[in-house]
Coordinates of C-alpha atoms in Angstrom, one line a residue:
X1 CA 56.4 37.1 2.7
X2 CA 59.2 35.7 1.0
X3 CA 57.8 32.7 -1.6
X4 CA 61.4 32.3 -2.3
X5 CA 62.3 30.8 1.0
X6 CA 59.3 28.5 0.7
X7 CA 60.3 27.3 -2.7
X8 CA 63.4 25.3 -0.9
X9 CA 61.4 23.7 1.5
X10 CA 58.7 21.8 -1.0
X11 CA 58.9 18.2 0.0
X12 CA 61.7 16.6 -2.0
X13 CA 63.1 20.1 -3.3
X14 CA 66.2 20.0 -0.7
X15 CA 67.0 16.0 -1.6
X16 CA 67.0 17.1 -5.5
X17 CA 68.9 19.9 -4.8
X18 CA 71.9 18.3 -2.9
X19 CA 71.6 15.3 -5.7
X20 CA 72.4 18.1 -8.7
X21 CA 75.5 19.3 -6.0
X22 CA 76.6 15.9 -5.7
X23 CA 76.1 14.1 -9.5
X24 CA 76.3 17.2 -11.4
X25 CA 73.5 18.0 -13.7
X26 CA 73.9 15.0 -16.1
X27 CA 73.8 11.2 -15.1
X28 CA 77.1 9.6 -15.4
X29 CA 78.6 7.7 -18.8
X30 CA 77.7 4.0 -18.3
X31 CA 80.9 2.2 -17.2
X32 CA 82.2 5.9 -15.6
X33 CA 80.5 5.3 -12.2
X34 CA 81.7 7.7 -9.4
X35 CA 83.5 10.0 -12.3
X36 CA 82.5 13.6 -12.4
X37 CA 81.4 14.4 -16.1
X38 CA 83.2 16.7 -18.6
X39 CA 80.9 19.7 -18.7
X40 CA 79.0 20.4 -22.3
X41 CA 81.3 23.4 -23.7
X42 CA 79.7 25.5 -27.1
X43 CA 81.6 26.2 -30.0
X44 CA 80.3 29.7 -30.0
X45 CA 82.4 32.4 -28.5
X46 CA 79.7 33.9 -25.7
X47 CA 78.0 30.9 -24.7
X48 CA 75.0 32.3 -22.7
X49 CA 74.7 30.7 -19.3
X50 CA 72.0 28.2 -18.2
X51 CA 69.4 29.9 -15.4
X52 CA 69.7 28.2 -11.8
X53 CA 66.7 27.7 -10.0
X54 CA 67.0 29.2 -7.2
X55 CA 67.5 32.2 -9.3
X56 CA 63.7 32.4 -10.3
X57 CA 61.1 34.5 -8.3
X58 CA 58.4 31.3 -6.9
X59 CA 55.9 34.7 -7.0
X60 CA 56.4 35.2 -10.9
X61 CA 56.1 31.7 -11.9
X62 CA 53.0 31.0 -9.9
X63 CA 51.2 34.4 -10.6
X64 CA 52.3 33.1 -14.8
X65 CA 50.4 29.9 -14.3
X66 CA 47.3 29.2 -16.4
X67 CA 46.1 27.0 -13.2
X68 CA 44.7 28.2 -9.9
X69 CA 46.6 28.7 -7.4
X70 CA 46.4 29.4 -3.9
X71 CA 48.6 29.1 -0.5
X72 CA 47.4 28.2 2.8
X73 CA 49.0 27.8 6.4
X74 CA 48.0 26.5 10.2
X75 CA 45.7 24.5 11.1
X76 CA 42.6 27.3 10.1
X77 CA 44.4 27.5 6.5
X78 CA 45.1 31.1 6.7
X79 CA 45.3 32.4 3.5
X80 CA 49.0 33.0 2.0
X81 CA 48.6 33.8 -1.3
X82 CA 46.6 33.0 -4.1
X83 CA 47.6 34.0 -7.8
X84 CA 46.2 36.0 -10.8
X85 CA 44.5 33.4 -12.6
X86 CA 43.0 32.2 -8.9
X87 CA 41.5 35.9 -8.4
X88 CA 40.5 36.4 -12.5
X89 CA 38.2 33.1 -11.7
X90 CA 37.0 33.5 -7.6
X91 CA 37.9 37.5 -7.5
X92 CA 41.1 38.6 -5.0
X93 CA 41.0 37.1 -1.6
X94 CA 42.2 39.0 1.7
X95 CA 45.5 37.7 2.9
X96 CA 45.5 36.1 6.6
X97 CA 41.7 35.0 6.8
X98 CA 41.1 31.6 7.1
X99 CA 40.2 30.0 4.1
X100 CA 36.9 28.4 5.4
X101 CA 35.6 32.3 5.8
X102 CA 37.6 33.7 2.7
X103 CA 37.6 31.2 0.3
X104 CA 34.3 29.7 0.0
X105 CA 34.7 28.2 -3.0
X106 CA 37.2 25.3 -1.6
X107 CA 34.6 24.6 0.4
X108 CA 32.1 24.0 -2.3
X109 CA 34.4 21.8 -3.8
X110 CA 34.7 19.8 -0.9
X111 CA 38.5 20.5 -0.2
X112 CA 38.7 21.7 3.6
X113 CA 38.7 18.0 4.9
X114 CA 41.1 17.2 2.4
X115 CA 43.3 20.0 3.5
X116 CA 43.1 19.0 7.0
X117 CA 43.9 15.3 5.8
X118 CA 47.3 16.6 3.6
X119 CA 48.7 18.7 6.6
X120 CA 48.3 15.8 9.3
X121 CA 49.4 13.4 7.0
X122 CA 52.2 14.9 4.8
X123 CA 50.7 13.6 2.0
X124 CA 49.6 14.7 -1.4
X125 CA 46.0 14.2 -2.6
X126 CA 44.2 14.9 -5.8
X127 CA 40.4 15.2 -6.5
X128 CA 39.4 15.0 -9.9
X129 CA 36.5 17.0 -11.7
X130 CA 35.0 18.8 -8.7
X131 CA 32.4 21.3 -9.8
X132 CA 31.8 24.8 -8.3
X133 CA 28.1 26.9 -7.7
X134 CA 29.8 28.6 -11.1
X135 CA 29.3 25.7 -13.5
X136 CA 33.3 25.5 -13.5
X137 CA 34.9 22.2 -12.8
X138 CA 38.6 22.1 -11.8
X139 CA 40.7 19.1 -11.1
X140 CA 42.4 19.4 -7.2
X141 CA 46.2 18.7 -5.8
X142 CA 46.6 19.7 -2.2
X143 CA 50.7 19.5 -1.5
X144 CA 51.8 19.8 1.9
X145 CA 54.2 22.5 2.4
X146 CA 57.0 23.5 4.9
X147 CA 57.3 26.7 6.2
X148 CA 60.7 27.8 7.4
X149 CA 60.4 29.7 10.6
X150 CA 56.9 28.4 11.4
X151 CA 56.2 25.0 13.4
X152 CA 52.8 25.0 11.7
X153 CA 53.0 23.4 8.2
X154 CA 51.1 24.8 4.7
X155 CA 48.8 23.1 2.3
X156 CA 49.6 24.9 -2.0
X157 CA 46.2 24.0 -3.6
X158 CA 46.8 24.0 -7.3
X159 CA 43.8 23.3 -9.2
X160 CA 43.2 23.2 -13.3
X161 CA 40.1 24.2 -14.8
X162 CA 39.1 21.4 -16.7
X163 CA 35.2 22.6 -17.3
X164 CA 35.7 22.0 -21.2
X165 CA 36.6 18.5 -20.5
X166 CA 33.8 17.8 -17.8
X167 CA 31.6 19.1 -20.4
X168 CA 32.3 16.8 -22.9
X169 CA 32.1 14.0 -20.6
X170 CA 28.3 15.3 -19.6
X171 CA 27.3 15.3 -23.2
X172 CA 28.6 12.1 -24.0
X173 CA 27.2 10.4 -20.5
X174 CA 23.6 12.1 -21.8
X175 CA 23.8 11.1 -25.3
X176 CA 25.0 7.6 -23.5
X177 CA 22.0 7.9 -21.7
X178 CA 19.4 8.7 -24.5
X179 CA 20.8 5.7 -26.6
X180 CA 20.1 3.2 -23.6
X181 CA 16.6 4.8 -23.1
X182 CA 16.0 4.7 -27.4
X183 CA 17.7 0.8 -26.8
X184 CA 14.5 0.2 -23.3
X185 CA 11.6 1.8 -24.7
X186 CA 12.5 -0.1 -28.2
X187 CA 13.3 -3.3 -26.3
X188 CA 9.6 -3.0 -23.8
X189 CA 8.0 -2.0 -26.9
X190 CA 8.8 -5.1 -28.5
X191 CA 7.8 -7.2 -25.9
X192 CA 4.2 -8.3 -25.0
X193 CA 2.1 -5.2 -23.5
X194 CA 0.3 -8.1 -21.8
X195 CA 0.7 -11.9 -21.5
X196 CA -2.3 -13.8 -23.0
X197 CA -3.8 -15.9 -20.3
X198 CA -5.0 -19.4 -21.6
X199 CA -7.9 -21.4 -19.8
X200 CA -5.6 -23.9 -18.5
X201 CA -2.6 -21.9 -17.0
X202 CA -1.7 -18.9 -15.0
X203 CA 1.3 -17.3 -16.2
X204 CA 3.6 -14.2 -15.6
X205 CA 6.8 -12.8 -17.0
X206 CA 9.5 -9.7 -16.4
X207 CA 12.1 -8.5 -18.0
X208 CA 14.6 -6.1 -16.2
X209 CA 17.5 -5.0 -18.3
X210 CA 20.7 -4.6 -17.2
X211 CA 22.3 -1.9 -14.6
X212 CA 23.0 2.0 -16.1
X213 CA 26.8 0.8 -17.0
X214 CA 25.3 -2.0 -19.1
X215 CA 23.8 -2.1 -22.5
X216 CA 20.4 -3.2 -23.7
X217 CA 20.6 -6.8 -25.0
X218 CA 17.5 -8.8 -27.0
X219 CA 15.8 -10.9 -24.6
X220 CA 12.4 -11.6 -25.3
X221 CA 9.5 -13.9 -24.6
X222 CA 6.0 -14.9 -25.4
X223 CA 3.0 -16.6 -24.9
X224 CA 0.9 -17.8 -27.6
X225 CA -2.3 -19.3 -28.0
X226 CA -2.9 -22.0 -30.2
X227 CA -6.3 -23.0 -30.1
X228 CA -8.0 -26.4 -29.1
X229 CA -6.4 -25.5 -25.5
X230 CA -3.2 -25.6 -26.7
X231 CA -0.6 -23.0 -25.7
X232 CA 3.0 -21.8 -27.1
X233 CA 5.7 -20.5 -24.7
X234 CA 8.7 -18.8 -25.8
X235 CA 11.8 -17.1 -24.2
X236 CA 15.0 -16.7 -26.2
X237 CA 18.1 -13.9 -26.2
X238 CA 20.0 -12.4 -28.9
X239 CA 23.6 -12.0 -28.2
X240 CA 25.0 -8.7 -28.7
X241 CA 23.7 -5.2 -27.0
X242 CA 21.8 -1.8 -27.7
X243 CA 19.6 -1.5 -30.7
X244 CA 20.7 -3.6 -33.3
X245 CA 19.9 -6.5 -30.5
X246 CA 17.0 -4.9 -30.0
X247 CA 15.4 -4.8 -33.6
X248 CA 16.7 -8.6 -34.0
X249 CA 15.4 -9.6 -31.3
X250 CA 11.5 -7.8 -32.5
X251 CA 11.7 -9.5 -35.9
X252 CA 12.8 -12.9 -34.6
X253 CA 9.7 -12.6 -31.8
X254 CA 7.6 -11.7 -34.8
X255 CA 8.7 -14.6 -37.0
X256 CA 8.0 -16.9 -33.7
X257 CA 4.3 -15.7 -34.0
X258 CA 3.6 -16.2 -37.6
X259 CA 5.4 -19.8 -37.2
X260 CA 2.8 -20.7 -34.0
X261 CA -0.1 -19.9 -36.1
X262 CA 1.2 -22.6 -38.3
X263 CA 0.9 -24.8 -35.3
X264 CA 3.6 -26.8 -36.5
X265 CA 5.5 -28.9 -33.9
X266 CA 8.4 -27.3 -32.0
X267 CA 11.6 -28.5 -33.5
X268 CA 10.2 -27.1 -37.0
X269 CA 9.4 -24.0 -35.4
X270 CA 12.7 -23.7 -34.9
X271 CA 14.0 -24.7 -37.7
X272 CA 12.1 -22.2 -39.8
X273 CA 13.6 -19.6 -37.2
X274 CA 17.1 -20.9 -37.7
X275 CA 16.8 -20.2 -41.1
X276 CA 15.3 -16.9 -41.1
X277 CA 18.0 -15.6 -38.5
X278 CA 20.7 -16.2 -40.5
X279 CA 18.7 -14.1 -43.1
X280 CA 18.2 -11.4 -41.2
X281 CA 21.6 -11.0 -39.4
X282 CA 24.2 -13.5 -39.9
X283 CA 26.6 -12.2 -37.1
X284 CA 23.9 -12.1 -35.3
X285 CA 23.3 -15.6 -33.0
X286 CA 20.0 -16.4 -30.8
X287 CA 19.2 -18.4 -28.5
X288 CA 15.4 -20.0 -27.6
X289 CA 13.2 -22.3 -26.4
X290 CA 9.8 -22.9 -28.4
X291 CA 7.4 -25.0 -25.9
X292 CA 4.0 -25.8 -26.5
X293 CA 1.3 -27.2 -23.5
X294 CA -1.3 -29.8 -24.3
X295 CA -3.5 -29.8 -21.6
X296 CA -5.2 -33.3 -23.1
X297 CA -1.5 -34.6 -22.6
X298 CA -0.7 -32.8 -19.4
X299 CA 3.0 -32.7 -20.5
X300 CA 5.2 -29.9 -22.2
X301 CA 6.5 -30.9 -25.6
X302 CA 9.4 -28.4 -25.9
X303 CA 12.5 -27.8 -28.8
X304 CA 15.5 -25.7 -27.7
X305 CA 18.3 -24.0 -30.0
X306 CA 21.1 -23.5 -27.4
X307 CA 19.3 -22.0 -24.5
X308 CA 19.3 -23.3 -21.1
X309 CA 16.9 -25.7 -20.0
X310 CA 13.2 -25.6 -19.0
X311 CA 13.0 -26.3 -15.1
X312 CA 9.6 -27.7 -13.6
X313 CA 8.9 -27.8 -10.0
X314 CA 5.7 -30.1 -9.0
X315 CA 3.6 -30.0 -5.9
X316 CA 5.9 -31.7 -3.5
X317 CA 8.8 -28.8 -4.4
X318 CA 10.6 -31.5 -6.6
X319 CA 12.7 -29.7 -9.7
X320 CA 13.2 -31.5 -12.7
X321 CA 15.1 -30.5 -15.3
X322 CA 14.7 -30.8 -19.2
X323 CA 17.4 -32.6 -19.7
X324 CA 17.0 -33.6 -23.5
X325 CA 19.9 -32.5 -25.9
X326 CA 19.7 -28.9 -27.0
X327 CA 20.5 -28.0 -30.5
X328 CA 22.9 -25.1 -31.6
X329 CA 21.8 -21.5 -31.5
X330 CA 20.0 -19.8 -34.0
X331 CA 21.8 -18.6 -37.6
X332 CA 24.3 -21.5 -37.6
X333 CA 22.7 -23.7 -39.7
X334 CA 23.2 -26.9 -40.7
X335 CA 21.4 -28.7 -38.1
X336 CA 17.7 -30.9 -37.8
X337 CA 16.1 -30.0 -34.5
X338 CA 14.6 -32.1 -32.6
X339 CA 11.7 -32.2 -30.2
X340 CA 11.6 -33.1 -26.2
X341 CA 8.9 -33.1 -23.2
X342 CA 9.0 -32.7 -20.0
X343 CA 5.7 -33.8 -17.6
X344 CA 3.7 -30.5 -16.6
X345 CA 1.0 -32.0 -14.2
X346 CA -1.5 -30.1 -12.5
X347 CA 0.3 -27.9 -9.5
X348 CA 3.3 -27.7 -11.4
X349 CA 5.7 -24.8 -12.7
X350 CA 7.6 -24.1 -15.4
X351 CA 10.0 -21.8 -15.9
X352 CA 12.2 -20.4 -19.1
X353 CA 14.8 -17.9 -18.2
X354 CA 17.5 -16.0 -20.2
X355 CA 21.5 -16.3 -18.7
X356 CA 21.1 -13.0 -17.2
X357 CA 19.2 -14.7 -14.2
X358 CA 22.1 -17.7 -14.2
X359 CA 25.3 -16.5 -15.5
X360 CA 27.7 -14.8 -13.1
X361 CA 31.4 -13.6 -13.6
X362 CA 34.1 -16.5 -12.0
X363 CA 31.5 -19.1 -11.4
X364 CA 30.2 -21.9 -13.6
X365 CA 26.7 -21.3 -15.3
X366 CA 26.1 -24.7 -13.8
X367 CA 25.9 -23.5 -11.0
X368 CA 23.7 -20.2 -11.3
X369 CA 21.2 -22.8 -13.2
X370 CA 21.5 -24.8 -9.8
X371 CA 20.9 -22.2 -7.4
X372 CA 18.0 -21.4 -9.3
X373 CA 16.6 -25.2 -8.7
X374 CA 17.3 -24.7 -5.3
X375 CA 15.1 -21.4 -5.1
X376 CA 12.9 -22.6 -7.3
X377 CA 12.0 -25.6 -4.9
X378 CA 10.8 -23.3 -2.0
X379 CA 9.0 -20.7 -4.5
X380 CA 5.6 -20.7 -4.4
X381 CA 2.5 -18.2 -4.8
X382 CA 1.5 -16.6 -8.2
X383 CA 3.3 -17.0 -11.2
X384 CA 4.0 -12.8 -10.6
X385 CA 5.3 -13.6 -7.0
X386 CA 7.5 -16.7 -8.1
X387 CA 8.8 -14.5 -10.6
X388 CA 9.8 -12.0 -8.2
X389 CA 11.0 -14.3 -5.4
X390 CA 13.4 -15.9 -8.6
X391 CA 14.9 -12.6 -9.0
X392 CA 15.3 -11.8 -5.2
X393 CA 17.5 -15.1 -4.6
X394 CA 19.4 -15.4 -7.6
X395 CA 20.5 -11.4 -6.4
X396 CA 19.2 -9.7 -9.5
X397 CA 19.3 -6.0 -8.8
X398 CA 18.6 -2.7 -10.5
X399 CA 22.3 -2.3 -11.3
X400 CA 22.6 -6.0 -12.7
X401 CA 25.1 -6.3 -15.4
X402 CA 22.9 -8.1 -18.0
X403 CA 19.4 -8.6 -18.9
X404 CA 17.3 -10.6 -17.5
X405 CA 13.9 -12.6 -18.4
X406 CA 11.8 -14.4 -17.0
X407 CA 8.8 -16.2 -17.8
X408 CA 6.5 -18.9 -15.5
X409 CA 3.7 -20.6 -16.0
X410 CA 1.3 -22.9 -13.4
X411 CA -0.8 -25.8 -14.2
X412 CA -3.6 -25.4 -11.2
X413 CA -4.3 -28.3 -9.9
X414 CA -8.3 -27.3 -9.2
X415 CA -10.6 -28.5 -7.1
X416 CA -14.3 -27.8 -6.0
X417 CA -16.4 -25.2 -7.6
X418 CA -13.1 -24.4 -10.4
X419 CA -12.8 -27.9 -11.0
X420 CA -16.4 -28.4 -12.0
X421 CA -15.9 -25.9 -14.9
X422 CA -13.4 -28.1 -16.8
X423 CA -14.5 -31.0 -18.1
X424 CA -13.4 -33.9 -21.2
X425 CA -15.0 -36.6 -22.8
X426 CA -14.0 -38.6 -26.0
X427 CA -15.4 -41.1 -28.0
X428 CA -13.6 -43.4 -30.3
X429 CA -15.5 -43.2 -34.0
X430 CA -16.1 -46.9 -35.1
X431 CA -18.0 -48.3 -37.6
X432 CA -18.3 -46.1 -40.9
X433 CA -20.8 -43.7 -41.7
X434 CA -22.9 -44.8 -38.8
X435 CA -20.4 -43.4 -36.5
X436 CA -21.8 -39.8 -37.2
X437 CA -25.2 -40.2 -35.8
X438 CA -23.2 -41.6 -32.6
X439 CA -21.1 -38.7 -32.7
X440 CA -24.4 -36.6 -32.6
X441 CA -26.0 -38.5 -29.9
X442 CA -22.7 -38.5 -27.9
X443 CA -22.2 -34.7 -28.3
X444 CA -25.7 -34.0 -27.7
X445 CA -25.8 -35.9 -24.4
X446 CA -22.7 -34.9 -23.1
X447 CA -23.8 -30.9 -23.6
X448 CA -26.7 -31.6 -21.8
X449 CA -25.2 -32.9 -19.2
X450 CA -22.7 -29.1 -19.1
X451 CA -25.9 -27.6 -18.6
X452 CA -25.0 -25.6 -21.9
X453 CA -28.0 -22.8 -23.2
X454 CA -30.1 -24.7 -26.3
X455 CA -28.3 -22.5 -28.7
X456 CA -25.0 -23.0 -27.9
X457 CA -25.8 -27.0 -27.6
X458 CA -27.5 -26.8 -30.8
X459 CA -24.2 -25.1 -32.3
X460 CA -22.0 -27.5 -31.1
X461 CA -24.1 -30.9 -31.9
X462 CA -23.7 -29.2 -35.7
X463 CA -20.0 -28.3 -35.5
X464 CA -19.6 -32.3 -34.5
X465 CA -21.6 -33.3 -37.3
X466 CA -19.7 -31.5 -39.7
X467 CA -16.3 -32.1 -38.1
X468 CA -16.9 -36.0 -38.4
X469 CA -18.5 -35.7 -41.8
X470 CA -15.7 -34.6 -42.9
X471 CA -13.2 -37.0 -41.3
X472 CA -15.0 -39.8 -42.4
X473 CA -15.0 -38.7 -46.2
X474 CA -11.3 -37.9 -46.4
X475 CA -9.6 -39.3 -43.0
X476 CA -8.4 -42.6 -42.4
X477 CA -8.9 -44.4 -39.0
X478 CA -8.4 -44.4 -35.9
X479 CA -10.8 -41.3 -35.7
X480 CA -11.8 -40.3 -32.1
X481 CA -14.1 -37.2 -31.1
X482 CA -13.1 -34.9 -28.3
X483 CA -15.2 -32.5 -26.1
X484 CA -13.5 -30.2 -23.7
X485 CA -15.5 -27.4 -21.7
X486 CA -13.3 -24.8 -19.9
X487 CA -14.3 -21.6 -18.1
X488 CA -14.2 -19.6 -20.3
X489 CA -14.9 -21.9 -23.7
X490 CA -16.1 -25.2 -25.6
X491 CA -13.7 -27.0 -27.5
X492 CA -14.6 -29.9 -30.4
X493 CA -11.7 -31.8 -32.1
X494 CA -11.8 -34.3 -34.0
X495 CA -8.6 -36.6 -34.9
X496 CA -7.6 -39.3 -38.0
X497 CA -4.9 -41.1 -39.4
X498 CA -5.1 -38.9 -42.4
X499 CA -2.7 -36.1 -42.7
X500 CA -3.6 -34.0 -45.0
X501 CA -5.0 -30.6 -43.3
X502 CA -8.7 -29.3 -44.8
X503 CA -8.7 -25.6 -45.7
X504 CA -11.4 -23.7 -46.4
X505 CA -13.1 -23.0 -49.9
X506 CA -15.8 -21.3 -51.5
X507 CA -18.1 -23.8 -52.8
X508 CA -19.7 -23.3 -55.9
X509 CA -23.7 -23.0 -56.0
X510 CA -24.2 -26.5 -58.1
X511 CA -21.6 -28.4 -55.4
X512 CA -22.9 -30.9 -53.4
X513 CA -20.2 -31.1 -51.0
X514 CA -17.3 -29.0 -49.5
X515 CA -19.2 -26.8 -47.2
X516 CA -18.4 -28.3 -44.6
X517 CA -15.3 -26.5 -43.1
X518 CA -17.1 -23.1 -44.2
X519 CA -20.5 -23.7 -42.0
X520 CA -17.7 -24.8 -38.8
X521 CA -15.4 -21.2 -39.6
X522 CA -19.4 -19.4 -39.6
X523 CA -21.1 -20.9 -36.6
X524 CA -17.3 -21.1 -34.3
X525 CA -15.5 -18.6 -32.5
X526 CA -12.3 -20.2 -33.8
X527 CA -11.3 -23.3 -36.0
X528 CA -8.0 -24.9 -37.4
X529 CA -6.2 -27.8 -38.0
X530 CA -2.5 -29.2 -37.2
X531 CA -0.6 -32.3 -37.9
X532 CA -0.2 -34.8 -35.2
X533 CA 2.8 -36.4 -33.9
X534 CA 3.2 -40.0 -35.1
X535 CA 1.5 -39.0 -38.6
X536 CA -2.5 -37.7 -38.9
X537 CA -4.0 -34.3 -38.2
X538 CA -6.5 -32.9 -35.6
X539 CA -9.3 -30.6 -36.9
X540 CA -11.2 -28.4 -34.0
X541 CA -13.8 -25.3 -33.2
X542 CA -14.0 -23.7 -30.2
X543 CA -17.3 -21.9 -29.0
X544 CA -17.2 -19.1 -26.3
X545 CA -19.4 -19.7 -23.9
X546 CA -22.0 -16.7 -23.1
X547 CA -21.3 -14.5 -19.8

């Protein structure tokens, strides 16, 4: 066959051709339109003349070519000719067989509808990085071709091998890869294995980071128990990705932890944590909400540092939204916190979410934050299922492009048989030192009435004595006793005017007082103390109850 021939008819070859004819070799002189140019002379005396095109042999300058290359014609893509570097890498082909039979290896890289696609439409195409059964990758053009002589057209496959570079790209997809796998497993690690569940909610979180094309951010949260009932919630996000997110975001949760046990009110839990980020990473800005449940109070008393607000839904499906101001994020500085609340009654549900769950490209975080009211209003079930249904209509998938947390918590509302396992009763302390032996009456009456063992009545009717003892010696009034019984505990607290907090202390053996917050830490499971809002403290024990 003569490749010569076919070289002409290459789409555009003829129109570039009769261009050269017409223009001459070299654009024309600006302000010479339509003026033939003077043709480049050399000073030497045998200047050596330039070689035409149509001079060169199309067989030797394919059969040089580094790239595969192979020629196809008809409809079955009978095989033309294929050049030395397409035999050194598939071995020779048989001229005339159709390419679906002789050239299998088109087929593996998924060219033979593409062939039929260039000769219909007379169109060029290019696949990029298609790998053969040999490891091999090669980057694809199929070029339609006329054939002089022959109504049926051709197809010139010209493929480079580009294996090296699809290589590279594999290792640094896997290393990719591992890094966001170190970035999850460091990230889950970090988080809580498992929630604690206090007496007096039911609560569930997730966290689902973002799609494989997105990095691993720092979005944590928590739930911590305070004692006397009390619970801390926390969700919060560091901004920034992978593992340097990560590992701020685990020291920050940490810092959150040794701050609750503190049991300090939420504004100066944040404000110790505001301090401490700028510490550990000062390009490094958080967000978070610290919230804290009194069940005695049936509200949520909450402080937030730039993160979005708490949403509660009650009974009837009304959302409200903590709408108190919001201080600035974590690590700026420069700024006194302040504290908020928000009513949690019994058959409510809170929730604390990260902007992953909210924020979407071209819309207003407004509203992703209402759209979530608007699910949240029909989302009821478990704190696991509202959690899930949360994620369902606010479209969070697998390949979501951020990460996302979520944490929910449910006041029961209980009645029958649940509801007869929680009970209260106070009394206000009155009178002096003669308030003690009512405490001990009161106490011992009402843990009758609980239908708690001897033992464990006997316990408490000494914790109570030794609580108020102590209040009465070094607090100031009003002083009021609290008894709580939950499912699962017995709680005593007792509450004054006076703020400074007890602490525990060996007493020496010729002492005659001071023992008192040692025989409460001995006999309780638990004990502590916090300050309460408005000025005074709260001292309490809790008991586990057998069973």
């Amino acid at each position: 066959m003569n490749f010569t021939r076919w070289s002409a008819r290459l789409p555009g070859t003829q129109r570039r051709a009769a261009a050269r004819t017409d223009r001459g070799s070299v654009p024309a002189a600006r302000g010479e339109s339509g003026s033939q140019p003077e043709p480049w002379t050399d000073d030497t005396d045998e200047a050596a003349e330039p070689p035409v095109l149509d001079d060169l042999s199309v067989r030797d300058v394919l059969g040089q070519l580094p790239a595969l290359v192979a020629l196809v014609h008809g409809p079955e893509h009978r095989v033309a000719y294929v050049n030395d570097a397409y035999a050194a890498a598939f071995g020779v082909r048989p001229l005339g067989a159709p390419a679906a039979k002789t050239l299998p290896e088109l087929d593996e890289l998924g060219l033979l509808p593409l062939m039929d696609q260039v000769l219909r439409s007379g169109t060029s195409r290019t696949v990029k990085s298609r790998k053969t059964q040999s490891a091999g990758s090669y980057t694809v053009t199929c070029t339609p071709v006329t054939i002089p002589n022959h109504a049926e057209g051709g197809v010139l496959v010209y493929a480079a091998d580009v294996t090296d570079h699809a290589e590279a790209a594999e290792r640094l997809r896997a290393s990719e890869r591992r890094h966001r796998e170190t970035a999850v497993t460091l990230q889950r690690s970090l988080l809580p294995q498992e929630l604690e569940q206090p007496d007096d909610l039911r609560v569930a979180a997730t966290y689902q980071p973002g799609g494989t094309d997105a990095a691993v951010g720092g979005d944590w949260y928590d739930v911590i128990t305070l004692g006397a009932g009390r619970t801390a919630l926390v969700i919060g996000d560091v901004m920034g990705r992978g593992v340097r997110a990560a590992a701020v975001m685990g020291q920050l949760r940490t810092a959150v932890r040794a701050y609750a046990r503190l049991d300090l009110p939420p504004h100066e839990v944040l404000q110790l944590l505001d301090g401490l980020a700028a510490e550990i990473d000062a390009s490094q800005i958080a967000t978070c909400v610290y919230a804290v449940h009194d069940p005695n109070e049936g509200r949520l008393v909450y402080a937030s540092a730039g993160h979005l607000p708490v949403l509660v839904r009650h009974e009837d499906g009304t959302v409200h939204r903590a709408e108190d101001p919001t201080g600035p994020p974590l690590g700026t500085g420069g700024w006194l916190h302040t504290s908020g609340s928000i009513a949690l009654p019994p058959g409510a549900t809170a929730v604390l979410y990260t902007d992953g769950l909210v924020e979407r490209r071209r819309e207003d975080i407004d509203e992703g934050v209402a759209a979530l009211e608007r699910a949240l209003s029909g989302a009821v079930g478990t704190p696991q299922v509202v959690c899930d249904r949360l994620l369902r209509a606010l479209g969070v998938t697998a390949e979501h492009d951020d990460d996302v947390a979520v944490l929910v918590c449910q006041h029961p509302a209980r009645t029958g048989h649940a509801a007869e396992l929680f009970h209260n009763a106070a009394l206000d302390l009155l009178g002096g030192i003669e308030a003690a032996p009512r405490a001990r009456a009161f106490a011992s009456g009402v843990l009758s009435s609980w239908r708690f063992p001897v033992e464990l009545r006997d316990l408490g009717v000494l914790a109570v004595s030794e609580l108020v003892a102590n209040s009465l010696q070094h607090g100031t009034p009003p002083m009021r006793l609290r008894l709580r019984r939950t499912d699962r505990r017995l709680i005593i607290e007792v509450t004054d005017g006076d703020d400074h907090l007890p602490r525990r202390r060996r007493a020496d053996p010729a002492d005659e007082a001071g023992r008192g917050i040692s025989i409460v830490a001995t006999i309780a499971s638990s004990w502590g103390s916090r300050r309460t809002p408005g000025g005074g403290k709260a001292v309490w024990c809790e008991f586990a109850l057998p069973g």
